[in-house]
Amino acid sequence: IRLPHPSGRDVDLIGNPIRMSGTPVQYAQAPPVLGEHTAEVLGARLRLSTEQLSALAEAGTIQEASR
């Protein structure tokens, strides 16, 4: 299958091989870009502040979203 990607290009992905007529597979979005959800996940799970996340990114510990 082909899905639009945040990078601006369409990406080719492997579609689900299982076909069910009553519940067809729906493809909502392409995979995220590297680091796209890092701040959201670390902020929610570890309760890190924006300042802490910025410090980690500046130190190279975490990857910021690359689009």
CSV table of N, CA, C and O in Angstrom, one decimal:
chain,number,residue,atom,x,y,z
A,1,ILE,N,0.8,-1.2,0.0
A,1,ILE,CA,0.0,0.0,0.0
A,1,ILE,C,0.9,1.2,0.0
A,1,ILE,O,2.1,1.2,0.4
A,2,ARG,N,0.3,2.4,-0.4
A,2,ARG,CA,1.1,3.6,-0.3
A,2,ARG,C,0.3,4.6,0.6
A,2,ARG,O,-0.9,4.7,0.4
A,3,LEU,N,1.0,5.3,1.5
A,3,LEU,CA,0.4,6.2,2.4
A,3,LEU,C,1.2,7.5,2.3
A,3,LEU,O,2.4,7.5,2.2
A,4,PRO,N,0.5,8.7,2.5
A,4,PRO,CA,1.2,9.9,2.6
A,4,PRO,C,2.0,10.0,3.9
A,4,PRO,O,1.5,9.5,4.9
A,5,HIS,N,3.2,10.5,3.8
A,5,HIS,CA,4.1,10.6,5.0
A,5,HIS,C,4.4,12.0,5.3
A,5,HIS,O,4.4,12.9,4.5
A,6,PRO,N,4.6,12.3,6.6
A,6,PRO,CA,4.9,13.7,7.1
A,6,PRO,C,6.1,14.3,6.4
A,6,PRO,O,6.2,15.5,6.3
A,7,SER,N,6.9,13.5,5.8
A,7,SER,CA,8.1,14.0,5.1
A,7,SER,C,7.7,14.6,3.8
A,7,SER,O,8.6,15.3,3.1
A,8,GLY,N,6.5,14.5,3.4
A,8,GLY,CA,6.0,15.1,2.1
A,8,GLY,C,6.0,14.1,1.0
A,8,GLY,O,5.5,14.4,-0.1
A,9,ARG,N,6.5,12.9,1.2
A,9,ARG,CA,6.6,11.8,0.2
A,9,ARG,C,5.6,10.7,0.6
A,9,ARG,O,5.3,10.5,1.7
A,10,ASP,N,5.1,10.0,-0.4
A,10,ASP,CA,4.3,8.8,-0.1
A,10,ASP,C,5.3,7.7,0.2
A,10,ASP,O,6.4,7.6,-0.4
A,11,VAL,N,4.9,6.8,1.1
A,11,VAL,CA,5.8,5.7,1.4
A,11,VAL,C,5.1,4.4,1.1
A,11,VAL,O,3.8,4.2,1.2
A,12,ASP,N,5.8,3.4,0.6
A,12,ASP,CA,5.3,2.1,0.3
A,12,ASP,C,5.4,1.2,1.6
A,12,ASP,O,6.5,1.2,2.3
A,13,LEU,N,4.3,0.6,2.0
A,13,LEU,CA,4.3,-0.2,3.2
A,13,LEU,C,3.7,-1.6,2.8
A,13,LEU,O,3.0,-1.7,1.8
A,14,ILE,N,3.9,-2.5,3.7
A,14,ILE,CA,3.3,-3.8,3.5
A,14,ILE,C,1.9,-3.8,4.1
A,14,ILE,O,1.7,-3.5,5.2
A,15,GLY,N,1.0,-4.2,3.2
A,15,GLY,CA,-0.4,-4.2,3.7
A,15,GLY,C,-0.7,-5.5,4.5
A,15,GLY,O,0.0,-6.5,4.4
A,16,ASN,N,-1.7,-5.5,5.3
A,16,ASN,CA,-2.1,-6.6,6.0
A,16,ASN,C,-2.6,-7.7,5.1
A,16,ASN,O,-3.5,-7.6,4.3
A,17,PRO,N,-2.0,-8.9,5.2
A,17,PRO,CA,-2.3,-10.0,4.3
A,17,PRO,C,-3.7,-10.7,4.7
A,17,PRO,O,-4.2,-11.5,3.9
A,18,ILE,N,-4.2,-10.4,5.8
A,18,ILE,CA,-5.5,-11.0,6.2
A,18,ILE,C,-6.6,-10.1,5.7
A,18,ILE,O,-6.7,-8.9,5.9
A,19,ARG,N,-7.6,-10.8,5.0
A,19,ARG,CA,-8.7,-10.1,4.4
A,19,ARG,C,-10.0,-10.6,5.0
A,19,ARG,O,-10.3,-11.8,4.8
A,20,MET,N,-10.7,-9.8,5.6
A,20,MET,CA,-12.0,-10.2,6.2
A,20,MET,C,-13.1,-9.2,5.7
A,20,MET,O,-13.0,-8.0,5.8
A,21,SER,N,-14.1,-9.7,5.1
A,21,SER,CA,-15.1,-8.9,4.4
A,21,SER,C,-15.9,-8.1,5.5
A,21,SER,O,-16.3,-7.0,5.2
A,22,GLY,N,-16.2,-8.6,6.6
A,22,GLY,CA,-16.9,-7.9,7.6
A,22,GLY,C,-16.2,-6.9,8.4
A,22,GLY,O,-16.8,-5.9,8.9
A,23,THR,N,-14.9,-7.0,8.5
A,23,THR,CA,-14.0,-6.0,9.2
A,23,THR,C,-12.8,-5.7,8.3
A,23,THR,O,-11.7,-6.2,8.7
A,24,PRO,N,-12.9,-5.0,7.3
A,24,PRO,CA,-11.7,-4.7,6.4
A,24,PRO,C,-10.7,-3.9,7.2
A,24,PRO,O,-11.1,-3.1,8.0
A,25,VAL,N,-9.4,-4.0,6.8
A,25,VAL,CA,-8.4,-3.3,7.4
A,25,VAL,C,-8.5,-1.8,7.0
A,25,VAL,O,-8.7,-1.5,5.8
A,26,GLN,N,-8.3,-0.9,7.9
A,26,GLN,CA,-8.2,0.5,7.6
A,26,GLN,C,-6.9,1.0,7.9
A,26,GLN,O,-6.4,0.8,9.0
A,27,TYR,N,-6.3,1.7,7.0
A,27,TYR,CA,-4.9,2.3,7.2
A,27,TYR,C,-5.1,3.8,7.5
A,27,TYR,O,-5.5,4.5,6.6
A,28,ALA,N,-4.8,4.2,8.7
A,28,ALA,CA,-5.0,5.6,9.1
A,28,ALA,C,-3.9,6.5,8.7
A,28,ALA,O,-4.1,7.7,8.3
A,29,GLN,N,-2.6,6.1,9.0
A,29,GLN,CA,-1.5,7.0,8.7
A,29,GLN,C,-0.2,6.2,8.6
A,29,GLN,O,-0.1,5.0,9.0
A,30,ALA,N,0.8,6.8,8.0
A,30,ALA,CA,2.1,6.2,7.8
A,30,ALA,C,2.8,6.2,9.1
A,30,ALA,O,2.4,6.9,10.1
A,31,PRO,N,3.9,5.4,9.2
A,31,PRO,CA,4.7,5.4,10.4
A,31,PRO,C,5.3,6.8,10.7
A,31,PRO,O,5.5,7.6,9.8
A,32,PRO,N,5.5,7.1,12.0
A,32,PRO,CA,6.0,8.4,12.4
A,32,PRO,C,7.5,8.6,11.9
A,32,PRO,O,8.2,7.6,11.7
A,33,VAL,N,7.9,9.9,11.8
A,33,VAL,CA,9.3,10.2,11.5
A,33,VAL,C,10.1,10.0,12.8
A,33,VAL,O,9.5,10.0,13.9
A,34,LEU,N,11.4,9.8,12.7
A,34,LEU,CA,12.2,9.6,13.8
A,34,LEU,C,12.0,10.8,14.9
A,34,LEU,O,12.2,11.9,14.5
A,35,GLY,N,11.7,10.4,16.1
A,35,GLY,CA,11.5,11.4,17.1
A,35,GLY,C,10.2,12.1,17.2
A,35,GLY,O,10.0,13.0,18.0
A,36,GLU,N,9.3,11.8,16.3
A,36,GLU,CA,8.1,12.6,16.2
A,36,GLU,C,7.3,12.6,17.5
A,36,GLU,O,6.6,13.6,17.9
A,37,HIS,N,7.2,11.5,18.2
A,37,HIS,CA,6.5,11.4,19.5
A,37,HIS,C,7.3,11.3,20.7
A,37,HIS,O,6.8,11.1,21.8
A,38,THR,N,8.6,11.6,20.6
A,38,THR,CA,9.5,11.4,21.8
A,38,THR,C,9.1,12.3,22.9
A,38,THR,O,8.9,11.9,24.0
A,39,ALA,N,8.9,13.6,22.6
A,39,ALA,CA,8.5,14.6,23.7
A,39,ALA,C,7.2,14.2,24.3
A,39,ALA,O,7.0,14.2,25.6
A,40,GLU,N,6.2,13.8,23.5
A,40,GLU,CA,4.9,13.5,24.0
A,40,GLU,C,5.0,12.2,24.9
A,40,GLU,O,4.4,12.2,26.0
A,41,VAL,N,5.7,11.2,24.5
A,41,VAL,CA,5.8,10.0,25.3
A,41,VAL,C,6.6,10.2,26.6
A,41,VAL,O,6.1,9.8,27.7
A,42,LEU,N,7.8,10.8,26.5
A,42,LEU,CA,8.6,11.1,27.7
A,42,LEU,C,7.9,12.0,28.6
A,42,LEU,O,8.0,11.9,29.9
A,43,GLY,N,7.2,13.0,28.1
A,43,GLY,CA,6.5,13.9,29.0
A,43,GLY,C,5.4,13.3,29.7
A,43,GLY,O,5.2,13.5,30.9
A,44,ALA,N,4.6,12.4,29.0
A,44,ALA,CA,3.5,11.7,29.7
A,44,ALA,C,4.0,10.6,30.6
A,44,ALA,O,3.5,10.5,31.7
A,45,ARG,N,4.9,9.7,30.1
A,45,ARG,CA,5.3,8.6,30.9
A,45,ARG,C,6.3,8.9,32.1
A,45,ARG,O,6.2,8.4,33.2
A,46,LEU,N,7.2,9.8,31.8
A,46,LEU,CA,8.2,10.1,32.8
A,46,LEU,C,7.9,11.5,33.5
A,46,LEU,O,8.7,11.9,34.4
A,47,ARG,N,6.9,12.2,33.0
A,47,ARG,CA,6.5,13.5,33.5
A,47,ARG,C,7.7,14.5,33.5
A,47,ARG,O,7.9,15.2,34.4
A,48,LEU,N,8.3,14.5,32.3
A,48,LEU,CA,9.4,15.4,32.1
A,48,LEU,C,8.9,16.7,31.6
A,48,LEU,O,7.9,16.8,30.8
A,49,SER,N,9.4,17.8,32.1
A,49,SER,CA,9.0,19.2,31.7
A,49,SER,C,9.6,19.5,30.3
A,49,SER,O,10.5,18.8,29.8
A,50,THR,N,9.1,20.6,29.7
A,50,THR,CA,9.6,21.0,28.4
A,50,THR,C,11.1,21.4,28.6
A,50,THR,O,11.9,21.1,27.7
A,51,GLU,N,11.5,22.0,29.7
A,51,GLU,CA,12.9,22.3,29.9
A,51,GLU,C,13.8,21.1,30.0
A,51,GLU,O,14.9,21.1,29.4
A,52,GLN,N,13.3,20.1,30.7
A,52,GLN,CA,14.0,18.8,30.8
A,52,GLN,C,14.2,18.2,29.4
A,52,GLN,O,15.3,17.7,29.1
A,53,LEU,N,13.1,18.2,28.6
A,53,LEU,CA,13.2,17.6,27.3
A,53,LEU,C,14.1,18.3,26.4
A,53,LEU,O,14.9,17.7,25.6
A,54,SER,N,14.1,19.7,26.5
A,54,SER,CA,15.1,20.5,25.7
A,54,SER,C,16.5,20.2,26.1
A,54,SER,O,17.4,20.1,25.2
A,55,ALA,N,16.8,20.0,27.4
A,55,ALA,CA,18.1,19.7,27.9
A,55,ALA,C,18.6,18.4,27.3
A,55,ALA,O,19.7,18.2,26.9
A,56,LEU,N,17.7,17.4,27.3
A,56,LEU,CA,18.0,16.1,26.8
A,56,LEU,C,18.3,16.1,25.3
A,56,LEU,O,19.2,15.5,24.8
A,57,ALA,N,17.5,16.9,24.6
A,57,ALA,CA,17.7,17.1,23.1
A,57,ALA,C,19.1,17.8,22.9
A,57,ALA,O,19.8,17.4,22.0
A,58,GLU,N,19.4,18.8,23.6
A,58,GLU,CA,20.6,19.6,23.4
A,58,GLU,C,21.8,18.7,23.7
A,58,GLU,O,22.9,18.8,23.1
A,59,ALA,N,21.7,17.8,24.7
A,59,ALA,CA,22.8,16.9,25.0
A,59,ALA,C,22.9,15.7,24.1
A,59,ALA,O,23.9,14.9,24.1
A,60,GLY,N,21.9,15.6,23.2
A,60,GLY,CA,22.0,14.5,22.2
A,60,GLY,C,21.5,13.2,22.7
A,60,GLY,O,21.6,12.1,22.1
A,61,THR,N,20.8,13.2,23.9
A,61,THR,CA,20.3,12.0,24.5
A,61,THR,C,19.0,11.5,23.8
A,61,THR,O,18.8,10.3,23.7
A,62,ILE,N,18.2,12.4,23.4
A,62,ILE,CA,17.0,12.1,22.6
A,62,ILE,C,17.0,12.7,21.3
A,62,ILE,O,17.7,13.7,21.1
A,63,GLN,N,16.3,12.2,20.3
A,63,GLN,CA,16.2,12.7,19.0
A,63,GLN,C,15.0,13.5,18.8
A,63,GLN,O,13.9,13.0,19.1
A,64,GLU,N,15.1,14.7,18.3
A,64,GLU,CA,13.9,15.5,18.0
A,64,GLU,C,13.4,15.1,16.7
A,64,GLU,O,14.1,14.5,15.9
A,65,ALA,N,12.2,15.4,16.4
A,65,ALA,CA,11.5,15.0,15.1
A,65,ALA,C,12.3,15.6,14.0
A,65,ALA,O,12.7,16.7,13.9
A,66,SER,N,12.6,14.7,13.0
A,66,SER,CA,13.3,15.2,11.8
A,66,SER,C,12.4,15.0,10.6
A,66,SER,O,12.0,13.9,10.3
A,67,ARG,N,12.0,16.1,10.1
A,67,ARG,CA,11.0,16.1,9.0
A,67,ARG,C,11.7,16.4,7.7
A,67,ARG,O,12.6,17.0,7.5
